[in-house]
């Protein structure tokens, strides 16, 4: 039985993830894939409640260790309740952010120990590694400017530009370390140009879904 494809989409705030995820869903659905869309943090009743705590802009006193534990708890619930059963049913899972956000934001952004983060992640995800990760590469200053007209930002979006720069640099390092999985897409171009590259990477990934 062929297992489902597990796709994650990553990038700094304002990189255009929402638009490209819609395109991904439409494209994969047109190919006959049964698509499940989820997000991190979130995707389950428990995880969505954790999300509201993590992103609440009034919780400025939140300790970085508290934050990483909340993210990890939300992820563990999402994997067990949504990702694992969906993949087992040959459904294609599209996740808006996943482990690479955790490493980029908590590891590079907050400066937490990467070995510790990887150990916690291993416990939370139970070997559920994405088949392909689309990293929408956009300078964080451009992304934040794109979001200036949006509603008031959440606690993470409201961080200083230096934090977002560290996160961006972290994403680039993760992509260098995982070139087979993480595909870098230049997100500074038009929506259509970005989509053409995203679709090309997805179509290649569809030919390499493991069988179990």
mmCIF file of C-alpha atoms in Angstrom:
data_model
loop_
_atom_site.group_PDB
_atom_site.id
_atom_site.type_symbol
_atom_site.label_atom_id
_atom_site.label_comp_id
_atom_site.label_asym_id
_atom_site.label_seq_id
_atom_site.Cartn_x
_atom_site.Cartn_y
_atom_site.Cartn_z
ATOM 1 C CA UNK A 1 0.000 0.000 0.000
ATOM 2 C CA UNK A 2 1.380 3.384 -0.959
ATOM 3 C CA UNK A 3 1.555 5.780 1.971
ATOM 4 C CA UNK A 4 0.356 9.352 1.656
ATOM 5 C CA UNK A 5 2.655 12.242 0.819
ATOM 6 C CA UNK A 6 3.637 14.515 3.702
ATOM 7 C CA UNK A 7 4.296 18.097 2.572
ATOM 8 C CA UNK A 8 5.272 20.999 4.810
ATOM 9 C CA UNK A 9 5.448 24.664 3.822
ATOM 10 C CA UNK A 10 7.830 26.970 5.653
ATOM 11 C CA UNK A 11 8.989 30.561 5.603
ATOM 12 C CA UNK A 12 9.167 33.771 7.560
ATOM 13 C CA UNK A 13 6.071 35.903 8.122
ATOM 14 C CA UNK A 14 4.685 37.479 4.970
ATOM 15 C CA UNK A 15 6.410 35.079 2.563
ATOM 16 C CA UNK A 16 3.173 34.048 0.835
ATOM 17 C CA UNK A 17 2.565 30.643 2.422
ATOM 18 C CA UNK A 18 -1.218 30.945 2.472
ATOM 19 C CA UNK A 19 -1.456 31.633 -1.259
ATOM 20 C CA UNK A 20 0.918 28.846 -2.232
ATOM 21 C CA UNK A 21 -0.789 26.356 0.081
ATOM 22 C CA UNK A 22 -4.077 27.055 -1.698
ATOM 23 C CA UNK A 23 -2.333 26.389 -5.006
ATOM 24 C CA UNK A 24 -0.825 23.166 -3.668
ATOM 25 C CA UNK A 25 -4.207 21.900 -2.487
ATOM 26 C CA UNK A 26 -5.873 22.698 -5.819
ATOM 27 C CA UNK A 27 -3.065 21.048 -7.788
ATOM 28 C CA UNK A 28 -2.881 17.865 -5.736
ATOM 29 C CA UNK A 29 -6.663 17.552 -5.660
ATOM 30 C CA UNK A 30 -6.726 17.819 -9.455
ATOM 31 C CA UNK A 31 -4.316 14.869 -9.575
ATOM 32 C CA UNK A 32 -6.707 12.759 -7.543
ATOM 33 C CA UNK A 33 -4.964 13.094 -4.190
ATOM 34 C CA UNK A 34 -7.058 13.172 -1.046
ATOM 35 C CA UNK A 35 -5.674 16.215 0.724
ATOM 36 C CA UNK A 36 -5.678 17.022 4.435
ATOM 37 C CA UNK A 37 -4.673 20.567 5.373
ATOM 38 C CA UNK A 38 -3.409 21.297 8.851
ATOM 39 C CA UNK A 39 -1.137 23.755 10.604
ATOM 40 C CA UNK A 40 1.331 24.104 13.425
ATOM 41 C CA UNK A 41 0.711 25.019 16.086
ATOM 42 C CA UNK A 42 -2.880 23.884 15.763
ATOM 43 C CA UNK A 43 -4.834 21.362 13.741
ATOM 44 C CA UNK A 44 -6.628 19.685 16.658
ATOM 45 C CA UNK A 45 -8.883 20.957 19.430
ATOM 46 C CA UNK A 46 -6.100 20.673 21.997
ATOM 47 C CA UNK A 47 -3.414 22.096 19.711
ATOM 48 C CA UNK A 48 -5.560 25.067 18.690
ATOM 49 C CA UNK A 49 -6.040 25.967 22.346
ATOM 50 C CA UNK A 50 -2.288 25.756 22.866
ATOM 51 C CA UNK A 51 -1.838 27.951 19.782
ATOM 52 C CA UNK A 52 -3.984 30.674 21.306
ATOM 53 C CA UNK A 53 -1.707 30.743 24.347
ATOM 54 C CA UNK A 54 1.529 30.753 22.337
ATOM 55 C CA UNK A 55 0.498 33.586 20.034
ATOM 56 C CA UNK A 56 -1.385 35.789 22.500
ATOM 57 C CA UNK A 57 0.367 39.181 22.181
ATOM 58 C CA UNK A 58 -0.338 39.992 25.822
ATOM 59 C CA UNK A 59 1.843 37.106 27.068
ATOM 60 C CA UNK A 60 5.068 39.022 26.614
ATOM 61 C CA UNK A 61 6.506 37.462 29.780
ATOM 62 C CA UNK A 62 6.474 33.930 28.325
ATOM 63 C CA UNK A 63 9.770 32.128 28.990
ATOM 64 C CA UNK A 64 11.502 30.552 25.996
ATOM 65 C CA UNK A 65 11.401 27.094 27.628
ATOM 66 C CA UNK A 66 7.682 27.467 28.276
ATOM 67 C CA UNK A 67 7.261 28.374 24.621
ATOM 68 C CA UNK A 68 9.181 25.359 23.329
ATOM 69 C CA UNK A 69 7.221 22.990 25.590
ATOM 70 C CA UNK A 70 3.919 24.412 24.370
ATOM 71 C CA UNK A 71 4.962 24.067 20.731
ATOM 72 C CA UNK A 72 6.109 20.497 21.340
ATOM 73 C CA UNK A 73 2.884 19.529 23.105
ATOM 74 C CA UNK A 74 0.824 20.941 20.246
ATOM 75 C CA UNK A 75 2.982 19.066 17.729
ATOM 76 C CA UNK A 76 2.716 15.741 19.542
ATOM 77 C CA UNK A 77 -1.073 15.980 19.564
ATOM 78 C CA UNK A 78 -1.186 16.967 15.885
ATOM 79 C CA UNK A 79 1.038 14.072 14.828
ATOM 80 C CA UNK A 80 -0.941 11.456 16.747
ATOM 81 C CA UNK A 81 -4.411 12.763 15.953
ATOM 82 C CA UNK A 82 -4.050 14.005 12.362
ATOM 83 C CA UNK A 83 -0.755 13.401 10.567
ATOM 84 C CA UNK A 84 -0.063 9.732 11.329
ATOM 85 C CA UNK A 85 -3.605 8.448 10.700
ATOM 86 C CA UNK A 86 -3.975 10.528 7.527
ATOM 87 C CA UNK A 87 -0.699 9.290 6.055
ATOM 88 C CA UNK A 88 -1.657 5.715 6.954
ATOM 89 C CA UNK A 89 -4.900 6.137 4.974
ATOM 90 C CA UNK A 90 -2.905 7.233 1.881
ATOM 91 C CA UNK A 91 -4.053 10.815 2.281
ATOM 92 C CA UNK A 92 -1.740 13.687 1.371
ATOM 93 C CA UNK A 93 -1.028 15.922 4.355
ATOM 94 C CA UNK A 94 -0.171 19.585 3.813
ATOM 95 C CA UNK A 95 1.100 21.220 6.998
ATOM 96 C CA UNK A 96 1.536 24.981 7.336
ATOM 97 C CA UNK A 97 4.767 25.008 9.400
ATOM 98 C CA UNK A 98 6.272 22.025 11.203
ATOM 99 C CA UNK A 99 9.624 21.001 12.682
ATOM 100 C CA UNK A 100 11.703 23.441 10.641
ATOM 101 C CA UNK A 101 9.774 26.377 12.095
ATOM 102 C CA UNK A 102 10.513 24.958 15.539
ATOM 103 C CA UNK A 103 14.229 24.752 14.815
ATOM 104 C CA UNK A 104 14.353 28.152 13.101
ATOM 105 C CA UNK A 105 12.317 30.080 15.687
ATOM 106 C CA UNK A 106 13.300 28.314 18.911
ATOM 107 C CA UNK A 107 16.822 27.272 17.937
ATOM 108 C CA UNK A 108 18.092 30.172 15.874
ATOM 109 C CA UNK A 109 15.602 32.853 16.922
ATOM 110 C CA UNK A 110 15.590 32.165 20.676
ATOM 111 C CA UNK A 111 19.086 30.718 20.798
ATOM 112 C CA UNK A 112 18.067 27.451 22.460
ATOM 113 C CA UNK A 113 20.289 24.381 22.253
ATOM 114 C CA UNK A 114 19.651 22.549 18.992
ATOM 115 C CA UNK A 115 20.488 19.113 20.370
ATOM 116 C CA UNK A 116 17.864 19.598 23.072
ATOM 117 C CA UNK A 117 15.308 20.688 20.478
ATOM 118 C CA UNK A 118 16.019 17.645 18.318
ATOM 119 C CA UNK A 119 15.581 15.263 21.255
ATOM 120 C CA UNK A 120 12.244 16.826 22.179
ATOM 121 C CA UNK A 121 11.175 16.797 18.537
ATOM 122 C CA UNK A 122 12.050 13.113 18.186
ATOM 123 C CA UNK A 123 9.713 12.324 21.060
ATOM 124 C CA UNK A 124 6.913 14.499 19.670
ATOM 125 C CA UNK A 125 6.887 13.407 16.022
ATOM 126 C CA UNK A 126 7.605 9.655 16.234
ATOM 127 C CA UNK A 127 9.606 9.594 12.963
ATOM 128 C CA UNK A 128 7.001 11.582 11.005
ATOM 129 C CA UNK A 129 9.476 13.479 8.816
ATOM 130 C CA UNK A 130 8.076 15.335 5.773
ATOM 131 C CA UNK A 131 8.690 13.877 2.329
ATOM 132 C CA UNK A 132 9.217 17.389 1.013
ATOM 133 C CA UNK A 133 9.433 20.815 2.613
ATOM 134 C CA UNK A 134 8.816 23.925 0.536
ATOM 135 C CA UNK A 135 10.787 26.848 1.963
ATOM 136 C CA UNK A 136 9.516 30.158 0.581
ATOM 137 C CA UNK A 137 12.661 32.254 0.709
ATOM 138 C CA UNK A 138 11.914 35.926 1.352
ATOM 139 C CA UNK A 139 13.926 38.538 3.226
ATOM 140 C CA UNK A 140 12.112 39.046 6.554
ATOM 141 C CA UNK A 141 12.076 42.824 6.215
ATOM 142 C CA UNK A 142 10.139 42.496 2.952
ATOM 143 C CA UNK A 143 7.768 39.988 4.516
ATOM 144 C CA UNK A 144 7.058 42.174 7.513
ATOM 145 C CA UNK A 145 6.382 45.141 5.240
ATOM 146 C CA UNK A 146 3.884 43.008 3.342
ATOM 147 C CA UNK A 147 2.048 42.424 6.604
ATOM 148 C CA UNK A 148 1.943 46.062 7.688
ATOM 149 C CA UNK A 149 -1.643 46.441 6.493
ATOM 150 C CA UNK A 150 -2.799 43.328 8.335
ATOM 151 C CA UNK A 151 -4.447 43.321 11.736
ATOM 152 C CA UNK A 152 -2.338 43.659 14.867
ATOM 153 C CA UNK A 153 0.368 41.012 14.878
ATOM 154 C CA UNK A 154 0.606 38.049 17.221
ATOM 155 C CA UNK A 155 3.311 37.643 19.863
ATOM 156 C CA UNK A 156 5.818 36.134 17.406
ATOM 157 C CA UNK A 157 5.151 38.597 14.599
ATOM 158 C CA UNK A 158 5.675 41.455 17.054
ATOM 159 C CA UNK A 159 9.268 40.425 17.765
ATOM 160 C CA UNK A 160 12.042 42.805 16.717
ATOM 161 C CA UNK A 161 13.513 42.540 13.209
ATOM 162 C CA UNK A 162 16.735 41.120 14.668
ATOM 163 C CA UNK A 163 14.782 38.091 15.863
ATOM 164 C CA UNK A 164 13.199 37.575 12.451
ATOM 165 C CA UNK A 165 16.599 37.923 10.813
ATOM 166 C CA UNK A 166 17.998 35.151 13.012
ATOM 167 C CA UNK A 167 15.017 32.970 12.138
ATOM 168 C CA UNK A 168 15.572 33.582 8.433
ATOM 169 C CA UNK A 169 19.259 32.735 8.701
ATOM 170 C CA UNK A 170 18.254 29.589 10.565
ATOM 171 C CA UNK A 171 15.945 28.511 7.770
ATOM 172 C CA UNK A 172 18.745 28.962 5.248
ATOM 173 C CA UNK A 173 21.090 26.851 7.373
ATOM 174 C CA UNK A 174 18.478 24.114 7.748
ATOM 175 C CA UNK A 175 18.007 24.069 3.980
ATOM 176 C CA UNK A 176 21.738 23.693 3.464
ATOM 177 C CA UNK A 177 21.801 20.783 5.908
ATOM 178 C CA UNK A 178 18.774 19.029 4.357
ATOM 179 C CA UNK A 179 18.954 19.675 0.588
ATOM 180 C CA UNK A 180 17.128 16.478 -0.372
ATOM 181 C CA UNK A 181 14.059 17.400 1.677
ATOM 182 C CA UNK A 182 13.988 21.195 1.895
ATOM 183 C CA UNK A 183 13.469 22.913 -1.455
ATOM 184 C CA UNK A 184 14.294 26.614 -1.559
ATOM 185 C CA UNK A 185 11.876 28.704 -3.620
ATOM 186 C CA UNK A 186 12.594 32.374 -4.319
ATOM 187 C CA UNK A 187 9.437 34.025 -2.951
ATOM 188 C CA UNK A 188 10.362 37.569 -3.996
ATOM 189 C CA UNK A 189 8.892 37.012 -7.472
ATOM 190 C CA UNK A 190 5.303 37.070 -8.699
ATOM 191 C CA UNK A 191 2.802 34.587 -7.262
ATOM 192 C CA UNK A 192 2.679 32.705 -10.568
ATOM 193 C CA UNK A 193 6.457 32.459 -10.894
ATOM 194 C CA UNK A 194 6.717 31.145 -7.357
ATOM 195 C CA UNK A 195 3.939 28.645 -7.999
ATOM 196 C CA UNK A 196 5.594 27.232 -11.102
ATOM 197 C CA UNK A 197 8.667 26.317 -9.055
ATOM 198 C CA UNK A 198 6.581 24.948 -6.189
ATOM 199 C CA UNK A 199 4.564 22.772 -8.565
ATOM 200 C CA UNK A 200 7.713 21.448 -10.217
ATOM 201 C CA UNK A 201 9.085 20.332 -6.860
ATOM 202 C CA UNK A 202 5.784 18.734 -5.856
ATOM 203 C CA UNK A 203 5.470 16.809 -9.089
ATOM 204 C CA UNK A 204 8.965 15.411 -8.620
ATOM 205 C CA UNK A 205 8.173 14.443 -5.025
ATOM 206 C CA UNK A 206 5.055 12.561 -6.094
ATOM 207 C CA UNK A 207 7.252 10.075 -7.899
ATOM 208 C CA UNK A 208 9.223 9.247 -4.774
ATOM 209 C CA UNK A 209 6.583 8.453 -2.177
ATOM 210 C CA UNK A 210 7.752 5.454 -0.189
ATOM 211 C CA UNK A 211 5.676 2.280 -0.151
ATOM 212 C CA UNK A 212 4.912 0.349 3.030
#
